[in-house]
């Protein structure tokens, strides 16, 4: 669809998707390593800090990618559809790279990582559940099931793609709404 000489059809910018997906993955790895090496527990406060920083990082990455698409590739225009599709693909690509890194980290760099996370979770749950033994047994069973589910499997990859796709679409929708500029909205 042509309007004001600008093509506003949906375009996938694969070079930008790959570039910003890799930058996002690298920044996520650095964030993970800083939090892990600083001794912050990933359960509780450390997890909350990691989540907030991760959301901020994602929004910043999307801002930079959308700015590049809008200003360098689209002649100053960016619609919401382009934002959501390209942004979601950036987040999914970044998530896949991070997934591979985490598998390497958990299996070769720090094989005891999952056990430490489970131990931290049990400590937190013990504080919450108190002396309720039935609740503690259920939590231990659930944690054993979760441990079996961790690893490099098709289901984990599919779950990772689905989760990152939903998260990426939401973040892209937010940042796209802020950055969008349609030629049809020009006020003369």
PDB file of C-alpha atoms in Angstrom:
ATOM      1  CA  UNK A   1       0.000   0.000   0.000  1.00  0.00           C
ATOM      2  CA  UNK A   2       1.514   3.335  -1.087  1.00  0.00           C
ATOM      3  CA  UNK A   3       0.799   6.546   0.755  1.00  0.00           C
ATOM      4  CA  UNK A   4       2.770   9.790   0.560  1.00  0.00           C
ATOM      5  CA  UNK A   5       5.394   7.928  -1.444  1.00  0.00           C
ATOM      6  CA  UNK A   6       6.176   5.593   1.453  1.00  0.00           C
ATOM      7  CA  UNK A   7       5.632   1.855   1.384  1.00  0.00           C
ATOM      8  CA  UNK A   8       3.889   0.895   4.628  1.00  0.00           C
ATOM      9  CA  UNK A   9       3.504  -2.816   3.841  1.00  0.00           C
ATOM     10  CA  UNK A  10       4.851  -5.271   6.377  1.00  0.00           C
ATOM     11  CA  UNK A  11       8.591  -5.737   5.917  1.00  0.00           C
ATOM     12  CA  UNK A  12      10.838  -8.137   7.756  1.00  0.00           C
ATOM     13  CA  UNK A  13      14.271  -6.634   8.329  1.00  0.00           C
ATOM     14  CA  UNK A  14      16.277  -9.817   8.915  1.00  0.00           C
ATOM     15  CA  UNK A  15      19.632  -8.095   9.313  1.00  0.00           C
ATOM     16  CA  UNK A  16      18.203  -5.857  12.050  1.00  0.00           C
ATOM     17  CA  UNK A  17      16.384  -8.790  13.660  1.00  0.00           C
ATOM     18  CA  UNK A  18      19.597 -10.835  13.816  1.00  0.00           C
ATOM     19  CA  UNK A  19      21.805  -7.903  14.872  1.00  0.00           C
ATOM     20  CA  UNK A  20      19.560  -6.727  17.713  1.00  0.00           C
ATOM     21  CA  UNK A  21      18.647 -10.279  18.677  1.00  0.00           C
ATOM     22  CA  UNK A  22      22.345 -11.077  19.134  1.00  0.00           C
ATOM     23  CA  UNK A  23      22.969  -7.820  21.011  1.00  0.00           C
ATOM     24  CA  UNK A  24      20.014  -8.610  23.275  1.00  0.00           C
ATOM     25  CA  UNK A  25      21.258 -12.156  23.890  1.00  0.00           C
ATOM     26  CA  UNK A  26      24.777 -10.927  24.678  1.00  0.00           C
ATOM     27  CA  UNK A  27      23.423  -8.293  27.080  1.00  0.00           C
ATOM     28  CA  UNK A  28      21.209 -10.940  28.711  1.00  0.00           C
ATOM     29  CA  UNK A  29      24.190 -13.262  29.170  1.00  0.00           C
ATOM     30  CA  UNK A  30      26.200 -10.432  30.754  1.00  0.00           C
ATOM     31  CA  UNK A  31      23.258  -9.536  33.036  1.00  0.00           C
ATOM     32  CA  UNK A  32      22.851 -13.191  34.045  1.00  0.00           C
ATOM     33  CA  UNK A  33      26.566 -13.576  34.782  1.00  0.00           C
ATOM     34  CA  UNK A  34      26.703 -10.353  36.814  1.00  0.00           C
ATOM     35  CA  UNK A  35      23.724 -11.391  38.929  1.00  0.00           C
ATOM     36  CA  UNK A  36      25.040 -14.947  39.316  1.00  0.00           C
ATOM     37  CA  UNK A  37      28.594 -13.885  40.174  1.00  0.00           C
ATOM     38  CA  UNK A  38      27.408 -11.170  42.574  1.00  0.00           C
ATOM     39  CA  UNK A  39      25.761 -13.830  44.701  1.00  0.00           C
ATOM     40  CA  UNK A  40      22.255 -12.436  44.350  1.00  0.00           C
ATOM     41  CA  UNK A  41      19.791 -15.255  44.636  1.00  0.00           C
ATOM     42  CA  UNK A  42      17.734 -15.731  41.502  1.00  0.00           C
ATOM     43  CA  UNK A  43      14.771 -16.638  43.681  1.00  0.00           C
ATOM     44  CA  UNK A  44      13.193 -13.720  45.507  1.00  0.00           C
ATOM     45  CA  UNK A  45      14.814 -10.279  45.322  1.00  0.00           C
ATOM     46  CA  UNK A  46      17.510 -11.263  42.823  1.00  0.00           C
ATOM     47  CA  UNK A  47      14.879 -12.724  40.513  1.00  0.00           C
ATOM     48  CA  UNK A  48      12.783  -9.573  40.738  1.00  0.00           C
ATOM     49  CA  UNK A  49      15.819  -7.402  39.970  1.00  0.00           C
ATOM     50  CA  UNK A  50      16.758  -9.661  37.058  1.00  0.00           C
ATOM     51  CA  UNK A  51      13.192  -9.512  35.694  1.00  0.00           C
ATOM     52  CA  UNK A  52      12.981  -5.705  35.919  1.00  0.00           C
ATOM     53  CA  UNK A  53      16.389  -5.257  34.294  1.00  0.00           C
ATOM     54  CA  UNK A  54      15.425  -7.793  31.619  1.00  0.00           C
ATOM     55  CA  UNK A  55      12.230  -5.901  30.754  1.00  0.00           C
ATOM     56  CA  UNK A  56      14.143  -2.596  30.649  1.00  0.00           C
ATOM     57  CA  UNK A  57      16.808  -4.191  28.453  1.00  0.00           C
ATOM     58  CA  UNK A  58      14.178  -5.611  26.097  1.00  0.00           C
ATOM     59  CA  UNK A  59      12.417  -2.256  25.773  1.00  0.00           C
ATOM     60  CA  UNK A  60      15.735  -0.516  25.069  1.00  0.00           C
ATOM     61  CA  UNK A  61      16.741  -3.098  22.445  1.00  0.00           C
ATOM     62  CA  UNK A  62      13.345  -2.763  20.762  1.00  0.00           C
ATOM     63  CA  UNK A  63      13.600   1.035  20.865  1.00  0.00           C
ATOM     64  CA  UNK A  64      16.983   0.947  19.123  1.00  0.00           C
ATOM     65  CA  UNK A  65      15.845  -1.618  16.541  1.00  0.00           C
ATOM     66  CA  UNK A  66      12.589   0.226  15.786  1.00  0.00           C
ATOM     67  CA  UNK A  67      14.466   3.522  15.522  1.00  0.00           C
ATOM     68  CA  UNK A  68      16.810   1.928  12.979  1.00  0.00           C
ATOM     69  CA  UNK A  69      13.902   0.461  11.000  1.00  0.00           C
ATOM     70  CA  UNK A  70      11.869   3.669  11.123  1.00  0.00           C
ATOM     71  CA  UNK A  71      14.605   6.210  10.454  1.00  0.00           C
ATOM     72  CA  UNK A  72      17.091   4.305   8.284  1.00  0.00           C
ATOM     73  CA  UNK A  73      14.892   1.883   6.345  1.00  0.00           C
ATOM     74  CA  UNK A  74      11.361   3.241   6.238  1.00  0.00           C
ATOM     75  CA  UNK A  75      11.920   6.921   5.522  1.00  0.00           C
ATOM     76  CA  UNK A  76      10.750   7.982   8.969  1.00  0.00           C
ATOM     77  CA  UNK A  77       7.675   5.747   9.106  1.00  0.00           C
ATOM     78  CA  UNK A  78       6.900   2.710  11.231  1.00  0.00           C
ATOM     79  CA  UNK A  79       3.511   1.114  11.727  1.00  0.00           C
ATOM     80  CA  UNK A  80       2.377  -1.020  14.623  1.00  0.00           C
ATOM     81  CA  UNK A  81       2.290  -4.244  12.570  1.00  0.00           C
ATOM     82  CA  UNK A  82       5.930  -3.846  11.538  1.00  0.00           C
ATOM     83  CA  UNK A  83       6.862  -3.167  15.154  1.00  0.00           C
ATOM     84  CA  UNK A  84       5.082  -6.208  16.544  1.00  0.00           C
ATOM     85  CA  UNK A  85       6.341  -8.677  13.930  1.00  0.00           C
ATOM     86  CA  UNK A  86       9.969  -7.487  13.796  1.00  0.00           C
ATOM     87  CA  UNK A  87      10.153  -6.967  17.566  1.00  0.00           C
ATOM     88  CA  UNK A  88       8.687 -10.372  18.352  1.00  0.00           C
ATOM     89  CA  UNK A  89      11.233 -12.010  16.045  1.00  0.00           C
ATOM     90  CA  UNK A  90      14.065 -10.089  17.748  1.00  0.00           C
ATOM     91  CA  UNK A  91      12.952 -11.352  21.162  1.00  0.00           C
ATOM     92  CA  UNK A  92      12.458 -14.933  19.923  1.00  0.00           C
ATOM     93  CA  UNK A  93      15.891 -14.991  18.271  1.00  0.00           C
ATOM     94  CA  UNK A  94      17.508 -13.567  21.410  1.00  0.00           C
ATOM     95  CA  UNK A  95      15.663 -16.093  23.543  1.00  0.00           C
ATOM     96  CA  UNK A  96      16.888 -19.002  21.413  1.00  0.00           C
ATOM     97  CA  UNK A  97      20.499 -17.857  21.723  1.00  0.00           C
ATOM     98  CA  UNK A  98      20.047 -17.399  25.480  1.00  0.00           C
ATOM     99  CA  UNK A  99      18.433 -20.851  25.729  1.00  0.00           C
ATOM    100  CA  UNK A 100      21.483 -22.441  24.099  1.00  0.00           C
ATOM    101  CA  UNK A 101      23.794 -20.477  26.420  1.00  0.00           C
ATOM    102  CA  UNK A 102      21.827 -21.581  29.497  1.00  0.00           C
ATOM    103  CA  UNK A 103      21.996 -25.222  28.406  1.00  0.00           C
ATOM    104  CA  UNK A 104      25.768 -24.943  28.035  1.00  0.00           C
ATOM    105  CA  UNK A 105      26.008 -23.118  31.370  1.00  0.00           C
ATOM    106  CA  UNK A 106      23.854 -25.633  33.272  1.00  0.00           C
ATOM    107  CA  UNK A 107      25.445 -28.719  31.718  1.00  0.00           C
ATOM    108  CA  UNK A 108      29.126 -27.775  31.429  1.00  0.00           C
ATOM    109  CA  UNK A 109      30.037 -24.535  33.208  1.00  0.00           C
ATOM    110  CA  UNK A 110      28.042 -24.943  36.438  1.00  0.00           C
ATOM    111  CA  UNK A 111      26.323 -28.350  36.555  1.00  0.00           C
ATOM    112  CA  UNK A 112      25.133 -27.616  40.109  1.00  0.00           C
ATOM    113  CA  UNK A 113      23.285 -24.463  39.060  1.00  0.00           C
ATOM    114  CA  UNK A 114      19.816 -26.050  38.980  1.00  0.00           C
ATOM    115  CA  UNK A 115      20.347 -27.695  42.358  1.00  0.00           C
ATOM    116  CA  UNK A 116      21.258 -24.325  43.872  1.00  0.00           C
ATOM    117  CA  UNK A 117      18.133 -22.753  42.353  1.00  0.00           C
ATOM    118  CA  UNK A 118      16.006 -25.572  43.739  1.00  0.00           C
ATOM    119  CA  UNK A 119      17.652 -25.198  47.140  1.00  0.00           C
ATOM    120  CA  UNK A 120      16.934 -21.444  47.115  1.00  0.00           C
ATOM    121  CA  UNK A 121      13.342 -22.151  46.087  1.00  0.00           C
ATOM    122  CA  UNK A 122      12.929 -24.668  48.901  1.00  0.00           C
ATOM    123  CA  UNK A 123      14.281 -22.168  51.427  1.00  0.00           C
ATOM    124  CA  UNK A 124      11.810 -19.560  50.212  1.00  0.00           C
ATOM    125  CA  UNK A 125       8.926 -22.045  50.203  1.00  0.00           C
ATOM    126  CA  UNK A 126       9.841 -23.196  53.704  1.00  0.00           C
ATOM    127  CA  UNK A 127       9.524 -19.616  54.899  1.00  0.00           C
ATOM    128  CA  UNK A 128       6.147 -19.328  53.191  1.00  0.00           C
ATOM    129  CA  UNK A 129       4.716 -22.749  54.078  1.00  0.00           C
ATOM    130  CA  UNK A 130       6.178 -22.852  57.558  1.00  0.00           C
ATOM    131  CA  UNK A 131       5.789 -26.205  59.286  1.00  0.00           C
ATOM    132  CA  UNK A 132       3.085 -27.606  56.984  1.00  0.00           C
ATOM    133  CA  UNK A 133       4.643 -30.947  56.014  1.00  0.00           C
ATOM    134  CA  UNK A 134       1.987 -31.822  53.442  1.00  0.00           C
ATOM    135  CA  UNK A 135       2.647 -28.585  51.585  1.00  0.00           C
ATOM    136  CA  UNK A 136       6.398 -29.206  51.767  1.00  0.00           C
ATOM    137  CA  UNK A 137       6.030 -32.720  50.326  1.00  0.00           C
ATOM    138  CA  UNK A 138       3.952 -31.375  47.430  1.00  0.00           C
ATOM    139  CA  UNK A 139       6.576 -28.717  46.752  1.00  0.00           C
ATOM    140  CA  UNK A 140       9.381 -31.284  46.778  1.00  0.00           C
ATOM    141  CA  UNK A 141       7.455 -33.504  44.340  1.00  0.00           C
ATOM    142  CA  UNK A 142       6.789 -30.540  42.075  1.00  0.00           C
ATOM    143  CA  UNK A 143      10.448 -29.522  42.142  1.00  0.00           C
ATOM    144  CA  UNK A 144      11.507 -33.063  41.246  1.00  0.00           C
ATOM    145  CA  UNK A 145       9.140 -32.941  38.256  1.00  0.00           C
ATOM    146  CA  UNK A 146      10.545 -29.561  37.211  1.00  0.00           C
ATOM    147  CA  UNK A 147      14.107 -30.883  37.392  1.00  0.00           C
ATOM    148  CA  UNK A 148      13.175 -33.701  35.016  1.00  0.00           C
ATOM    149  CA  UNK A 149      11.683 -31.173  32.588  1.00  0.00           C
ATOM    150  CA  UNK A 150      14.840 -29.049  32.416  1.00  0.00           C
ATOM    151  CA  UNK A 151      17.223 -29.726  29.584  1.00  0.00           C
ATOM    152  CA  UNK A 152      17.591 -29.574  25.851  1.00  0.00           C
ATOM    153  CA  UNK A 153      14.363 -31.076  24.532  1.00  0.00           C
ATOM    154  CA  UNK A 154      11.856 -30.264  21.819  1.00  0.00           C
ATOM    155  CA  UNK A 155       9.217 -29.460  24.465  1.00  0.00           C
ATOM    156  CA  UNK A 156      11.548 -27.037  26.249  1.00  0.00           C
ATOM    157  CA  UNK A 157      12.444 -25.334  22.991  1.00  0.00           C
ATOM    158  CA  UNK A 158       8.752 -25.086  22.038  1.00  0.00           C
ATOM    159  CA  UNK A 159       7.860 -23.741  25.476  1.00  0.00           C
ATOM    160  CA  UNK A 160      10.712 -21.234  25.254  1.00  0.00           C
ATOM    161  CA  UNK A 161       9.559 -20.082  21.809  1.00  0.00           C
ATOM    162  CA  UNK A 162       5.956 -19.704  22.934  1.00  0.00           C
ATOM    163  CA  UNK A 163       6.844 -17.805  26.100  1.00  0.00           C
ATOM    164  CA  UNK A 164       9.345 -15.514  24.402  1.00  0.00           C
ATOM    165  CA  UNK A 165       6.940 -14.969  21.507  1.00  0.00           C
ATOM    166  CA  UNK A 166       4.165 -13.812  23.830  1.00  0.00           C
ATOM    167  CA  UNK A 167       6.553 -11.657  25.889  1.00  0.00           C
ATOM    168  CA  UNK A 168       8.111 -10.252  22.704  1.00  0.00           C
ATOM    169  CA  UNK A 169       4.733  -9.428  21.190  1.00  0.00           C
ATOM    170  CA  UNK A 170       3.637  -7.575  24.335  1.00  0.00           C
ATOM    171  CA  UNK A 171       6.901  -5.610  24.615  1.00  0.00           C
ATOM    172  CA  UNK A 172       6.850  -4.884  20.858  1.00  0.00           C
ATOM    173  CA  UNK A 173       3.268  -3.690  21.067  1.00  0.00           C
ATOM    174  CA  UNK A 174       4.174  -1.291  23.878  1.00  0.00           C
ATOM    175  CA  UNK A 175       7.311   0.071  22.218  1.00  0.00           C
ATOM    176  CA  UNK A 176       5.679   0.066  18.780  1.00  0.00           C
ATOM    177  CA  UNK A 177       2.779   2.157  20.083  1.00  0.00           C
ATOM    178  CA  UNK A 178       5.282   4.679  21.421  1.00  0.00           C
ATOM    179  CA  UNK A 179       7.437   4.794  18.275  1.00  0.00           C
ATOM    180  CA  UNK A 180       4.961   4.293  15.481  1.00  0.00           C
ATOM    181  CA  UNK A 181       4.623   6.937  12.850  1.00  0.00           C
ATOM    182  CA  UNK A 182       2.240   6.339   9.960  1.00  0.00           C
ATOM    183  CA  UNK A 183       2.275   8.579   6.889  1.00  0.00           C
ATOM    184  CA  UNK A 184      -1.529   8.709   7.119  1.00  0.00           C
ATOM    185  CA  UNK A 185      -1.279  10.444  10.493  1.00  0.00           C
ATOM    186  CA  UNK A 186       0.631  13.470   9.205  1.00  0.00           C
ATOM    187  CA  UNK A 187      -0.955  16.711  10.265  1.00  0.00           C
ATOM    188  CA  UNK A 188      -0.344  19.499   7.787  1.00  0.00           C
TER     189      UNK A 188
END
